[in-house]
Short mmCIF file of C-alpha atoms in Angstrom, two decimals:
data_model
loop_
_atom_site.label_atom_id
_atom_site.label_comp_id
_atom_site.label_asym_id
_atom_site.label_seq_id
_atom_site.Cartn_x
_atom_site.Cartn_y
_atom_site.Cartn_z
CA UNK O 1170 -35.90 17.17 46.15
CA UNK O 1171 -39.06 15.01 45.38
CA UNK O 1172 -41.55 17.28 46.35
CA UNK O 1173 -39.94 20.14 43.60
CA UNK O 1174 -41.16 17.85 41.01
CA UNK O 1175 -44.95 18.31 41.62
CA UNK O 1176 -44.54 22.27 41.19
CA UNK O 1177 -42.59 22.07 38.20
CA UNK O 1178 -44.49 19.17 36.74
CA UNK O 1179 -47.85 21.37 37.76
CA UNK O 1180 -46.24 24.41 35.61
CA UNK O 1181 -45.52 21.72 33.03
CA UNK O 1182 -49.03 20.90 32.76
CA UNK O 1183 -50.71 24.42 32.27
CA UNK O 1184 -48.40 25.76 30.46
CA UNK O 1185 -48.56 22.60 27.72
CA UNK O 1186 -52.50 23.19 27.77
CA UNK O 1187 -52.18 26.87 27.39
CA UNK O 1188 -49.83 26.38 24.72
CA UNK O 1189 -51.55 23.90 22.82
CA UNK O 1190 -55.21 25.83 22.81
CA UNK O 1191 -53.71 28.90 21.67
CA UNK O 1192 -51.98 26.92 18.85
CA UNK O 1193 -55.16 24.92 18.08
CA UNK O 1194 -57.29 27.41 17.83
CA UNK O 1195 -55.19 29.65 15.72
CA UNK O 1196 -54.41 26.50 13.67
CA UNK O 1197 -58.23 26.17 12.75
CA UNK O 1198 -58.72 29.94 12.36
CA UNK O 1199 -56.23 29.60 9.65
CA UNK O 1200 -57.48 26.54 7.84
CA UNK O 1201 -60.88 27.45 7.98
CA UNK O 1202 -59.93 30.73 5.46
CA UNK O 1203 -56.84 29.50 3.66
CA UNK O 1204 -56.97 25.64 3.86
CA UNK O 1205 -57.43 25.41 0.29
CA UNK O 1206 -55.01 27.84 -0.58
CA UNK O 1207 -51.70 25.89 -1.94
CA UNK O 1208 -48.74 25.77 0.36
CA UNK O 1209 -46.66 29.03 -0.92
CA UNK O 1210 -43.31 26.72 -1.19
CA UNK O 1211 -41.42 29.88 -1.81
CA UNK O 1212 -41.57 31.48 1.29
CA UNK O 1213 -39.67 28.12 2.39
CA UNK O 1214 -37.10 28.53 0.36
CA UNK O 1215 -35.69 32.01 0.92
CA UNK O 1216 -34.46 34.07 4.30
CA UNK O 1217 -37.62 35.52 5.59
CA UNK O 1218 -38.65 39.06 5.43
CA UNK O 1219 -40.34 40.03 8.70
CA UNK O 1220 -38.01 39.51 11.44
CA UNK O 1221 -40.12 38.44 14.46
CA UNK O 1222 -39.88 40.36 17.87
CA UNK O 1223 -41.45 40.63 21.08
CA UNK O 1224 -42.67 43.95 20.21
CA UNK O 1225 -44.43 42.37 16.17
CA UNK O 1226 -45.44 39.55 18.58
CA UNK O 1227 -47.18 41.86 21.27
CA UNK O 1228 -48.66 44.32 18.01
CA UNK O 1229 -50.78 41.56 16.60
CA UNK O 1230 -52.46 41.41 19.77
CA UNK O 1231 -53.90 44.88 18.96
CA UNK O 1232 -55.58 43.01 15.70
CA UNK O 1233 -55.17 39.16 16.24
CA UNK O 1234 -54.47 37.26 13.21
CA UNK O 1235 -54.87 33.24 13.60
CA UNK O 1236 -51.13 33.14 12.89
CA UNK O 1237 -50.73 35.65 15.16
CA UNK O 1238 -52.29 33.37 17.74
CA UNK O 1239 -50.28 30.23 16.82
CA UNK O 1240 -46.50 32.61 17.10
CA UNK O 1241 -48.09 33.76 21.03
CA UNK O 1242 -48.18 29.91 21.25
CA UNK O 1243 -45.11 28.96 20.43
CA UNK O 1244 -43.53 31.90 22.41
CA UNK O 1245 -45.89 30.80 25.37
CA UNK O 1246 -43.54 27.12 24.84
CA UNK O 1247 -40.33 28.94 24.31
CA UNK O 1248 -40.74 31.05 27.96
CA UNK O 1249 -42.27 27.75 29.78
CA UNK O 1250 -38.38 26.64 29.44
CA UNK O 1251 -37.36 30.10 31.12
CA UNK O 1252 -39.98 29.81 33.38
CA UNK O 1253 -39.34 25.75 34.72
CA UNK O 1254 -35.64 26.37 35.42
CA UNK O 1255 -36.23 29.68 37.31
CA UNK O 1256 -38.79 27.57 39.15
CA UNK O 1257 -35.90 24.94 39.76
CA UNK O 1258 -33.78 27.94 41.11
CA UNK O 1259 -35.97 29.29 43.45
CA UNK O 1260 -36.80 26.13 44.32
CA UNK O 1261 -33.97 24.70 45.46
CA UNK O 1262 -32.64 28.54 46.83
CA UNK O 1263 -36.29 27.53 49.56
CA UNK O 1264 -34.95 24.04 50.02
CA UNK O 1265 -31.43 25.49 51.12
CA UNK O 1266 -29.92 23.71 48.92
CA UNK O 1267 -27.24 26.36 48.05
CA UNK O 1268 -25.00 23.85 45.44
CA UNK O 1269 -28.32 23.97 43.55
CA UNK O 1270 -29.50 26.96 44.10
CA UNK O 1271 -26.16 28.33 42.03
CA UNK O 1272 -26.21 25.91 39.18
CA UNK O 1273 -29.59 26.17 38.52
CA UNK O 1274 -29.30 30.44 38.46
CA UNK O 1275 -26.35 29.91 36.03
CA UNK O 1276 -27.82 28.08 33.88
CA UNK O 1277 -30.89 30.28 34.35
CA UNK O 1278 -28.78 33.70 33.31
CA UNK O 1279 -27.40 31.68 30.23
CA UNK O 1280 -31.34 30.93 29.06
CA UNK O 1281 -32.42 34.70 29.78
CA UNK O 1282 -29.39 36.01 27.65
CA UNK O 1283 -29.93 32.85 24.96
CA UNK O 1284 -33.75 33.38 24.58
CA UNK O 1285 -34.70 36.71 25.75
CA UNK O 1286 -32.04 39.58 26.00
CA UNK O 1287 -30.95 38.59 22.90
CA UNK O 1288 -34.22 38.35 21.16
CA UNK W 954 -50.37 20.65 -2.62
CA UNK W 955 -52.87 22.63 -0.21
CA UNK W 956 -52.28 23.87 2.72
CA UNK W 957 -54.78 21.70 4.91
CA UNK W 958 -52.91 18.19 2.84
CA UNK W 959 -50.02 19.63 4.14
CA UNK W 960 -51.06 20.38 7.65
CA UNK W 961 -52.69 17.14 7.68
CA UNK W 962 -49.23 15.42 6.87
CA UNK W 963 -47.09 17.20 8.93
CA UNK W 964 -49.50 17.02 12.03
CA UNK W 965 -49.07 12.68 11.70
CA UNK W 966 -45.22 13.02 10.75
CA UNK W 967 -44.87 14.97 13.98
CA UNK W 968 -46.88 12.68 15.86
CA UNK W 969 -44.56 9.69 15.40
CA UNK W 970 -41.60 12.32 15.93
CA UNK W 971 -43.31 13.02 19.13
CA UNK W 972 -43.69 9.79 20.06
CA UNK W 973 -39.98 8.18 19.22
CA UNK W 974 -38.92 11.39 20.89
CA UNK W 975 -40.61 10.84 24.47
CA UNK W 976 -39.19 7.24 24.35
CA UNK W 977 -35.52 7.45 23.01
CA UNK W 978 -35.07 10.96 25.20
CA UNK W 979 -33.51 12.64 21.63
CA UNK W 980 -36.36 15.06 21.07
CA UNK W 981 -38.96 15.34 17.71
CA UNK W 982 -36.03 17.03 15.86
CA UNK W 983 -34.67 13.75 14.32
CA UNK W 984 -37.73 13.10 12.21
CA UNK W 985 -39.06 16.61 11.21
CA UNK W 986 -36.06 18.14 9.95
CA UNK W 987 -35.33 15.61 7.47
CA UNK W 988 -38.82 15.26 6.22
CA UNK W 989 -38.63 19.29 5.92
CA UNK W 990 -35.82 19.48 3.99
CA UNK W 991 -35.65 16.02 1.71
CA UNK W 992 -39.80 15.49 1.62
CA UNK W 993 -41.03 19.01 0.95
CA UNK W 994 -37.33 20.79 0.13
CA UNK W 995 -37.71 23.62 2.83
CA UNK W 996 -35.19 25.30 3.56
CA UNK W 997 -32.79 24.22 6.52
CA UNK W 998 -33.14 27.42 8.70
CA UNK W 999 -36.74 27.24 8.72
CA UNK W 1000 -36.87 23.19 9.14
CA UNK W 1001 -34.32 23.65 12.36
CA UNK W 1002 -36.83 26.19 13.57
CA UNK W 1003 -39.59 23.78 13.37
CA UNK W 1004 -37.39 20.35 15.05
CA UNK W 1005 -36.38 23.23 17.96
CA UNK W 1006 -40.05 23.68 18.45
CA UNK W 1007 -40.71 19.78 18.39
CA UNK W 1008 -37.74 19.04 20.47
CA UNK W 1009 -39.46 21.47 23.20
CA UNK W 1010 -42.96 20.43 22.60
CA UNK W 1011 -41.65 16.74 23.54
CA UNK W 1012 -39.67 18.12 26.32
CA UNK W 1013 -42.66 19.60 27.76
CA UNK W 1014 -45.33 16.84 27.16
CA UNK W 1015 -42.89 14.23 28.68
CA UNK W 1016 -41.79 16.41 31.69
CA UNK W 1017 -45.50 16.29 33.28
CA UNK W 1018 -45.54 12.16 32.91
CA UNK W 1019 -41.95 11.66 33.91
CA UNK W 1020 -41.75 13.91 36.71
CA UNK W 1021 -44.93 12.44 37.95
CA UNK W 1022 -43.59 8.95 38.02
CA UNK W 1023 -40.54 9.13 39.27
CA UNK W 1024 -37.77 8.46 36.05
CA UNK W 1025 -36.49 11.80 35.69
CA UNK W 1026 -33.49 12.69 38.13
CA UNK W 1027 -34.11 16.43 38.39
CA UNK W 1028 -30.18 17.30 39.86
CA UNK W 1029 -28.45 15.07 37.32
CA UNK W 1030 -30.39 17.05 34.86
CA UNK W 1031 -29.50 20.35 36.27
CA UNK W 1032 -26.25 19.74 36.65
CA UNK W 1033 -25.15 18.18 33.14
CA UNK W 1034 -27.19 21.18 31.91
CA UNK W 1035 -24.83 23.46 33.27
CA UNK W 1036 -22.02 21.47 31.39
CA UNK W 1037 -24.03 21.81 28.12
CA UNK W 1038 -24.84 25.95 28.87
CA UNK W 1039 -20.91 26.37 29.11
CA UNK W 1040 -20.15 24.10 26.20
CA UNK W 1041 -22.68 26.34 24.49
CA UNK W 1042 -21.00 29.37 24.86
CA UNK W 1043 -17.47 27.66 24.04
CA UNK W 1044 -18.76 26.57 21.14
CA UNK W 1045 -20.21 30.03 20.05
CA UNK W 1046 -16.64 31.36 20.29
CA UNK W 1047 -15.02 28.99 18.47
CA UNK W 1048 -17.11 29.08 15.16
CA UNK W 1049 -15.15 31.25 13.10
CA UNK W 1050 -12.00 28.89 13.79
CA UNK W 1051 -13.73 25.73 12.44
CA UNK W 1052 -14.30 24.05 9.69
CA UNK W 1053 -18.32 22.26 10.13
CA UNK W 1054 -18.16 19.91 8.05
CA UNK W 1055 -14.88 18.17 9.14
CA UNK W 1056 -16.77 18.40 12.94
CA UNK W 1057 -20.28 17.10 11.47
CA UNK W 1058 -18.28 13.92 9.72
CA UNK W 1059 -16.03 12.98 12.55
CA UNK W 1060 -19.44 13.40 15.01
CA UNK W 1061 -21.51 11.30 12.76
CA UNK W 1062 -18.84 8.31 13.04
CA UNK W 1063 -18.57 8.94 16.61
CA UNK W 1064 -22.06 8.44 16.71
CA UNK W 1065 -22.40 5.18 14.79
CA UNK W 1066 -20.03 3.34 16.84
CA UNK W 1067 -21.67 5.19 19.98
CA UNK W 1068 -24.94 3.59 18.63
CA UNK W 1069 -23.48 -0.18 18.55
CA UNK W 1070 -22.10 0.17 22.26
CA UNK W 1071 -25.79 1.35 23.37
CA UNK W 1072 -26.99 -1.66 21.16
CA UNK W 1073 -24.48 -4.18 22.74
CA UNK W 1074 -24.75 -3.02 26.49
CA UNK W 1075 -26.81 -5.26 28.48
CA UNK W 1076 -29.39 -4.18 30.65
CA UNK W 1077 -28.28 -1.93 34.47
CA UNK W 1078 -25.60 -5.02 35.33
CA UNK W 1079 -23.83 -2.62 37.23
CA UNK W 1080 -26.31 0.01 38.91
CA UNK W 1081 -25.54 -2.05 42.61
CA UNK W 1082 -21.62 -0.41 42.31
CA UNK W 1083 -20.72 2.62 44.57
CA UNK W 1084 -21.33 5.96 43.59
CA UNK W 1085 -18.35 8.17 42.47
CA UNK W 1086 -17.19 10.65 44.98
CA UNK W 1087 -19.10 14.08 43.56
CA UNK W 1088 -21.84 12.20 42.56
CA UNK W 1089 -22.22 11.18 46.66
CA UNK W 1090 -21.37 14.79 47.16
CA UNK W 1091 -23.93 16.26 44.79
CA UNK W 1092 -26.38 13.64 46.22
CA UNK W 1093 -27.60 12.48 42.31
CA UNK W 1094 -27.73 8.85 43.17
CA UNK W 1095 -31.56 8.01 43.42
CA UNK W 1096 -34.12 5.63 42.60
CA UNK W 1097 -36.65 5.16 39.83
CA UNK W 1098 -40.01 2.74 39.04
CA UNK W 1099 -39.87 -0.46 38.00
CA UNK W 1100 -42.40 -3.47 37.37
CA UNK W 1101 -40.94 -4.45 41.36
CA UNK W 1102 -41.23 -1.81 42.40
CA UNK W 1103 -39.14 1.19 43.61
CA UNK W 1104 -35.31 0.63 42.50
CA UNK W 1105 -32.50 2.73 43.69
CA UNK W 1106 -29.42 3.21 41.29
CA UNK W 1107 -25.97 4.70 41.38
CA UNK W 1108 -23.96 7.25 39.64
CA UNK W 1109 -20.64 6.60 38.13
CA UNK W 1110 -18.31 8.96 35.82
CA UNK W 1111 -19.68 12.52 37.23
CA UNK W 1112 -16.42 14.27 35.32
CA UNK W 1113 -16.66 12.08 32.32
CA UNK W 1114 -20.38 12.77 31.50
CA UNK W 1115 -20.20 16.52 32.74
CA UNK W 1116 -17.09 17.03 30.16
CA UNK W 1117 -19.57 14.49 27.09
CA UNK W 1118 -22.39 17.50 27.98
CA UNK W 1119 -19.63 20.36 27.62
CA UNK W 1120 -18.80 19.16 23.90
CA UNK W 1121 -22.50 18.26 23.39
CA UNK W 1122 -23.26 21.91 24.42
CA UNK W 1123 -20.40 22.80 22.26
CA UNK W 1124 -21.21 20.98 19.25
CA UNK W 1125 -24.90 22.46 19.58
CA UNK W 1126 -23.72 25.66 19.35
CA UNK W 1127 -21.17 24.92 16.41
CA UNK W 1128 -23.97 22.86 14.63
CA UNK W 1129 -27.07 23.54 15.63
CA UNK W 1130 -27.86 19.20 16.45
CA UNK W 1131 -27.12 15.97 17.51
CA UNK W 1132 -27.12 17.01 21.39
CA UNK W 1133 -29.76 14.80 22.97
CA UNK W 1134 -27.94 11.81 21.35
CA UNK W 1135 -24.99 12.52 23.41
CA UNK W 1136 -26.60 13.74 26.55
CA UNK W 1137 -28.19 10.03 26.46
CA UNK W 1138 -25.02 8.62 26.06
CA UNK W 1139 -23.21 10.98 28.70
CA UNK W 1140 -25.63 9.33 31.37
CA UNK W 1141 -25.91 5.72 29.79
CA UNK W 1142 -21.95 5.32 29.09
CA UNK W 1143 -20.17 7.31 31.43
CA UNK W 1144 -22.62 7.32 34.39
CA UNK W 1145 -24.03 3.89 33.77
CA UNK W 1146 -27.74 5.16 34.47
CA UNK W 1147 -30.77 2.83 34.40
CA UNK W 1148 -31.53 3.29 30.58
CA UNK W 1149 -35.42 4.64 31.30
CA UNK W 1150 -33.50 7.31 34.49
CA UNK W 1151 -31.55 8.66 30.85
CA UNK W 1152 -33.24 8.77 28.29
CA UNK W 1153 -36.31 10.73 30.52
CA UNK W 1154 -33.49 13.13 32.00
CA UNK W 1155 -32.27 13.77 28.48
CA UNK W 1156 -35.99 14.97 27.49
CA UNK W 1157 -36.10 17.17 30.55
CA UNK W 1158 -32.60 19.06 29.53
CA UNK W 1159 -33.53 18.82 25.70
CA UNK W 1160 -36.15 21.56 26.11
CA UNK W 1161 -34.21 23.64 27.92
CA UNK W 1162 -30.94 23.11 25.43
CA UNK W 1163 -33.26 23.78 22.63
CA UNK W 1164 -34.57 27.21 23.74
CA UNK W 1165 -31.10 28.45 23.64
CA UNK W 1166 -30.72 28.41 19.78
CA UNK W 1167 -34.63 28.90 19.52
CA UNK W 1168 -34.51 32.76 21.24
CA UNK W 1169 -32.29 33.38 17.55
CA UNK W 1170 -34.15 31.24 15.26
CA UNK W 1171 -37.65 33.07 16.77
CA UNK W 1172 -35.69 36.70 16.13
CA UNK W 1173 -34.74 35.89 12.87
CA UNK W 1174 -37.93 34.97 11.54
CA UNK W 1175 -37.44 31.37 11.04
CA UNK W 1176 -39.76 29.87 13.31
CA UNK W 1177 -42.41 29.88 10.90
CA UNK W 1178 -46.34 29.06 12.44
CA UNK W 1179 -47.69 27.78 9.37
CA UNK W 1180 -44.62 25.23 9.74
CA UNK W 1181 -44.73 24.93 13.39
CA UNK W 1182 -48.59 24.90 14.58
CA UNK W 1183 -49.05 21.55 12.86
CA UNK W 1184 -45.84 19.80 14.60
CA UNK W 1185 -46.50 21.32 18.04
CA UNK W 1186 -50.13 20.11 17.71
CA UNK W 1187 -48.71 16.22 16.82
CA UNK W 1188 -45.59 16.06 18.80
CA UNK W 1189 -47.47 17.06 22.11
CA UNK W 1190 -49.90 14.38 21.43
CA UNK W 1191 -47.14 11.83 20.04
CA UNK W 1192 -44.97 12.76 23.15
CA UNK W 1193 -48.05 12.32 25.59
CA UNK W 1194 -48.55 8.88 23.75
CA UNK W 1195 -44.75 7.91 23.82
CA UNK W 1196 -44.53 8.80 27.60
CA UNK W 1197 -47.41 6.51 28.66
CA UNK W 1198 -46.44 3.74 26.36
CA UNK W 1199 -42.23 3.76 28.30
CA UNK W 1200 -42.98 1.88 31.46
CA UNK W 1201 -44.64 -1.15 29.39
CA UNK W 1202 -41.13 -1.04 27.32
CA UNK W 1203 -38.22 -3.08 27.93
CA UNK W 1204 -35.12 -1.23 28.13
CA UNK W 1205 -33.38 -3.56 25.74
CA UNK W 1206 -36.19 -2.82 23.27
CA UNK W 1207 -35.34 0.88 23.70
CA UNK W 1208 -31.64 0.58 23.21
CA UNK W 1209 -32.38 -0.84 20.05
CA UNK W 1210 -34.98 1.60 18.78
CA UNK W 1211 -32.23 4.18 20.08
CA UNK W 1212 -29.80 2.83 18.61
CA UNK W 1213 -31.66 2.70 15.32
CA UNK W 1214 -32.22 6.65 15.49
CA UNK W 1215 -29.26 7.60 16.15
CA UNK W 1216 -27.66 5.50 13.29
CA UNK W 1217 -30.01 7.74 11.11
CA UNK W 1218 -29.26 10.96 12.46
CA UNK W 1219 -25.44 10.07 12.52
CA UNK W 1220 -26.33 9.50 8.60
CA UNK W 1221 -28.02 12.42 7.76
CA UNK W 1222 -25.07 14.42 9.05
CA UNK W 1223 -21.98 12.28 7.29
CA UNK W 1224 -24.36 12.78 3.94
CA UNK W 1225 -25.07 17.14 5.55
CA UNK W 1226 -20.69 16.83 5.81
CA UNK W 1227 -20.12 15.59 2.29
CA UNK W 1228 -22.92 17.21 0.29
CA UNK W 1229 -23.77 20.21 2.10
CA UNK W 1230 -27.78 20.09 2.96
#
């Protein structure tokens, strides 16, 4: 089991930096045209009107928008949790470890219908 | 207020969020969504948007550290993770039979006085016991740093902490919170775990609990970036922070700073129960 932890700690690692650039840079993006803008509190306060999707997600690609670039981000964060415990799965399915192998794909099928069928 | 003040607040708010997350294994969440909603009166769907992204961002940041070194027990985590994932769903069904507020009250007391045991238990007297029976079965006993070294533990309670994860999964998907407090206490309490082996398991499962409710929060629009670029930005750089400062830490030190936390967050939800934020 200790040498799982490498892999999974490895797709830890460039997943946080990918994560975090694509955050930063849309972070500064944004600040640098509407820093001085005041915070629009009322947005805050009531249910928002664009739901968000894979597929309004995936558009602003087409014509990136620094926001645009921070929500890829965050989704980039969101699918590094899919993407460790499928690593666990398979992991443990190559160590033989069958006990493993099934608790890890159940809780893997609960994430993908949580976090992505759903969404 | 403009935007870049705000940014600039949020970004060191998170940052210590981060950072009591990595070391008390309860995730950012604790900190931001209170600041959100009593500092700067956002609303509560969009601040639980931004704690699940901080309670992931620490997950993550912590997991490279931890794993590294040697604290987190990856099958302990795996397997009370299944407990929560089925707790999850049970407590999906059930919300149209309950009433929230009575749960949120009677969770925040059962918090508080979880809070003073975790205060008042003294340091791994009894990690040199026998493991329980599935616990030998499941092979979760293992061993983790210490200042001497390499120091192997054993598990206790296997059915006791799997069924604390299945109503912390539950209660996460009644409520929405409070579910790395318990998943601490699930593997400090019930399977007497050296208190650094829990609290960096808990921050492994955290992000994976959290993504659960975040898939709906992301759909419904309440992940916000302006909200959430300036806490992943701090908490990955609190939780970085938090993770290398643990092994210098006493774990008597940490029960009390955990203990502290939770007695806020058990708190904020008697005062959510009674007026309703």
């Amino acid at each position: 089991m200790e040498n799982l932890k490498p892999f999974i700690g490895r797709l830890m690692l460039i997943s946080t930096v990918i994560c975090f650039m694509m955050v930063l840079m849309g972070g500064i993006f944004f600040l640098v045209s509407y820093g001085h803008d005041p915070v629009p509190w009322h947005k805050y306060t009531s249910y928002p009107t664009i739901p968000t999707t894979y597929k309004t997600i995936g558009d602003d690609l087409k014509n990136p928008t620094p926001l645009g670039i921070v929500q890829l981000g965050l989704l980039v964060l969101l699918l590094t949790q899919v993407a460790r415990v499928a690593l666990t799965a398979w992991l443990f399915l190559k160590a033989r470890d069958k006990t493993f192998a099934i608790i890890s794909f159940f809780v893997l099928l609960v994430l993908l219908y949580c976090a992505i069928w759903r969404f | 207020m403009t935007i870049l003040t705000f940014i600039l607040i949020l970004c060191v708010v998170a940052f210590l969020a981060g950072m009591l997350g990595a070391l008390t294994g309860l995730g950012g969440g604790v900190v931001i969504t209170p600041v959100l909603v009593l500092l700067f009166h956002v609303d509560i769907h969009y601040a639980i948007g931004a704690s699940l992204i901080s309670v992931m961002a620490t997950s993550t940041g912590t997991a490279i550290a931890y794993l590294r070194e040697g604290y987190t027990n990856l099958r302990i985590g795996m397997f009370l993770e299944a407990g929560a994932v089925i707790g999850a769903l049970i407590g999906a069904l059930l919300v149209p039979f309950l009433n929230s507020s009575v749960i949120i009250l009677i969770f925040g007391i059962v918090l508080i006085y979880s809070a003073y045991l975790t205060w008042r238990r003294k340091q791994e007297e009894d990690s040199l016991h026998s493991s329980h029976p599935w616990a030998v079965a499941l092979q979760l006993p293992s061993d983790y740093p210490t200042l001497d070294g390499l120091k192997s533990y054993s598990v206790q309670g296997v059915p006791k902490a799997f069924g604390i994860m299945t109503i912390a999964g539950a209660l996460s998907g009644l409520l929405g919170i409070g579910s790395g407090a318990l998943k601490v206490l699930a593997m400090d309490h019930a399977m007497r775990l050296p208190y650094k082996v829990a609290t960096t398991t808990s921050n492994f499962m955290i992000g994976i609990t959290a993504a659960v409710s975040a898939g709906l929060y992301f759909s419904r629009g309440y992940i916000d970036p302006l909200l959430s670029f300036p806490v992943v930005l701090g908490v990955l750089v609190g939780a970085i922070t938090g993770a290398k400062m643990l092994p210098h830490i006493h774990s008597q030190r940490l029960r009390i700073i955990f203990s502290g936390v939770v007695c806020i967050v058990a708190l904020q939800m008697i005062y959510k129960s009674l007026v309703g934020f």
